[in-house]
């Protein structure tokens, strides 16, 4: 179902029994190893779907609200597009959290896109 729906991201977590709930009293509970296997399968699918969606954005323009310096790479600022795609933009003087940038998407991975400020680097738009 998730693949057919082509979700751009899937939030996945395993079922946990909670005392006193109707679900806790249901027979034929799914075994923990099966639940964990299903979680890993859905996470892998989520990564594939996310990367596929992000790849469709390469070459397109987007608006990004900067949140701050990227935690894993101080050469980049990070933020989100209006569709909540994590975006990395090369850091430069004058960029601060709260800036709203027009960018062109250059690269895509499962967890983010990299983009350049529109007009700063040659990157053909679709």
Short mmCIF file of C-alpha atoms in Angstrom, two decimals:
data_model
loop_
_atom_site.label_atom_id
_atom_site.label_comp_id
_atom_site.label_asym_id
_atom_site.label_seq_id
_atom_site.Cartn_x
_atom_site.Cartn_y
_atom_site.Cartn_z
CA UNK A 1 0.00 0.00 0.00
CA UNK A 2 2.72 2.50 0.97
CA UNK A 3 4.59 1.87 -2.26
CA UNK A 4 1.46 2.21 -4.40
CA UNK A 5 0.58 5.47 -2.64
CA UNK A 6 4.12 6.75 -3.37
CA UNK A 7 4.39 8.51 -0.02
CA UNK A 8 7.38 10.84 0.12
CA UNK A 9 8.12 9.76 3.70
CA UNK A 10 6.69 7.23 6.13
CA UNK A 11 6.85 7.63 9.90
CA UNK A 12 7.34 4.12 11.29
CA UNK A 13 7.22 2.75 14.80
CA UNK A 14 6.41 -0.72 16.15
CA UNK A 15 3.26 -1.55 18.06
CA UNK A 16 3.78 -1.63 21.81
CA UNK A 17 1.35 -3.32 24.15
CA UNK A 18 -0.21 -1.01 26.72
CA UNK A 19 -1.74 -2.49 29.84
CA UNK A 20 -5.44 -1.84 30.21
CA UNK A 21 -6.13 -1.26 26.51
CA UNK A 22 -8.40 -3.38 24.34
CA UNK A 23 -5.47 -4.18 22.06
CA UNK A 24 -3.53 -5.59 25.02
CA UNK A 25 -6.28 -8.17 25.57
CA UNK A 26 -6.50 -9.29 21.93
CA UNK A 27 -5.39 -12.85 21.19
CA UNK A 28 -2.71 -13.79 18.65
CA UNK A 29 -0.36 -10.88 19.37
CA UNK A 30 2.31 -10.38 16.69
CA UNK A 31 5.68 -11.56 17.99
CA UNK A 32 8.36 -8.94 18.71
CA UNK A 33 10.79 -10.28 16.05
CA UNK A 34 8.04 -10.03 13.43
CA UNK A 35 7.18 -6.47 14.51
CA UNK A 36 10.84 -5.46 14.31
CA UNK A 37 11.25 -7.06 10.88
CA UNK A 38 8.21 -5.16 9.63
CA UNK A 39 9.60 -1.89 11.01
CA UNK A 40 12.90 -2.42 9.19
CA UNK A 41 11.10 -3.32 5.97
CA UNK A 42 8.96 -0.17 6.13
CA UNK A 43 11.94 2.03 6.99
CA UNK A 44 13.83 0.69 3.97
CA UNK A 45 10.78 1.35 1.79
CA UNK A 46 10.46 4.85 3.25
CA UNK A 47 14.08 5.59 2.32
CA UNK A 48 13.53 4.39 -1.25
CA UNK A 49 10.33 6.41 -1.63
CA UNK A 50 11.90 9.51 -0.10
CA UNK A 51 14.94 9.37 -2.38
CA UNK A 52 12.72 8.81 -5.44
CA UNK A 53 10.63 11.85 -4.52
CA UNK A 54 13.69 13.99 -3.79
CA UNK A 55 15.18 13.04 -7.18
CA UNK A 56 12.11 14.48 -8.92
CA UNK A 57 13.01 17.83 -7.37
CA UNK A 58 16.51 18.06 -8.91
CA UNK A 59 16.62 21.01 -11.27
CA UNK A 60 13.45 22.58 -9.87
CA UNK A 61 13.09 25.78 -7.89
CA UNK A 62 11.98 25.80 -4.25
CA UNK A 63 11.58 28.19 -1.36
CA UNK A 64 13.46 27.25 1.82
CA UNK A 65 13.07 28.60 5.34
CA UNK A 66 16.50 28.38 6.97
CA UNK A 67 16.68 26.95 10.48
CA UNK A 68 20.42 27.27 11.13
CA UNK A 69 23.77 25.65 10.48
CA UNK A 70 23.60 21.99 9.50
CA UNK A 71 24.50 19.85 12.50
CA UNK A 72 26.53 17.36 10.45
CA UNK A 73 28.27 19.82 8.09
CA UNK A 74 29.20 23.35 9.19
CA UNK A 75 29.71 24.40 5.55
CA UNK A 76 25.93 24.31 5.03
CA UNK A 77 22.81 25.96 6.37
CA UNK A 78 19.76 23.74 6.69
CA UNK A 79 16.08 24.38 6.44
CA UNK A 80 12.80 23.08 5.09
CA UNK A 81 10.86 23.64 1.90
CA UNK A 82 7.14 24.34 2.04
CA UNK A 83 6.62 20.59 1.59
CA UNK A 84 8.92 19.78 4.53
CA UNK A 85 11.90 18.54 2.53
CA UNK A 86 15.12 18.92 4.52
CA UNK A 87 17.38 21.18 2.41
CA UNK A 88 21.07 22.03 2.66
CA UNK A 89 22.35 25.28 1.15
CA UNK A 90 26.04 26.32 1.08
CA UNK A 91 26.72 28.65 4.00
CA UNK A 92 27.76 32.23 3.28
CA UNK A 93 28.00 35.44 5.25
CA UNK A 94 24.62 37.00 5.81
CA UNK A 95 22.60 33.78 5.89
CA UNK A 96 20.87 33.29 9.21
CA UNK A 97 18.02 31.27 10.65
CA UNK A 98 14.74 32.74 9.53
CA UNK A 99 15.93 33.72 6.04
CA UNK A 100 13.57 32.64 3.27
CA UNK A 101 15.57 31.67 0.18
CA UNK A 102 14.72 30.89 -3.41
CA UNK A 103 16.88 27.93 -4.39
CA UNK A 104 17.49 25.51 -7.23
CA UNK A 105 17.78 21.85 -6.23
CA UNK A 106 21.07 20.26 -7.33
CA UNK A 107 21.34 16.91 -5.50
CA UNK A 108 19.06 14.43 -3.77
CA UNK A 109 19.43 11.68 -1.20
CA UNK A 110 16.87 9.84 0.90
CA UNK A 111 17.17 12.25 3.82
CA UNK A 112 17.76 15.63 2.13
CA UNK A 113 18.28 17.72 -0.94
CA UNK A 114 21.17 20.07 -1.60
CA UNK A 115 20.40 23.31 -3.35
CA UNK A 116 22.01 26.56 -4.42
CA UNK A 117 20.55 30.00 -3.97
CA UNK A 118 18.87 30.97 -7.19
CA UNK A 119 21.26 33.08 -9.27
CA UNK A 120 24.34 32.21 -7.20
CA UNK A 121 25.47 29.09 -9.06
CA UNK A 122 24.58 27.90 -12.56
CA UNK A 123 22.02 25.16 -12.16
CA UNK A 124 19.37 24.78 -14.88
CA UNK A 125 15.79 24.80 -13.63
CA UNK A 126 13.09 22.53 -15.00
#
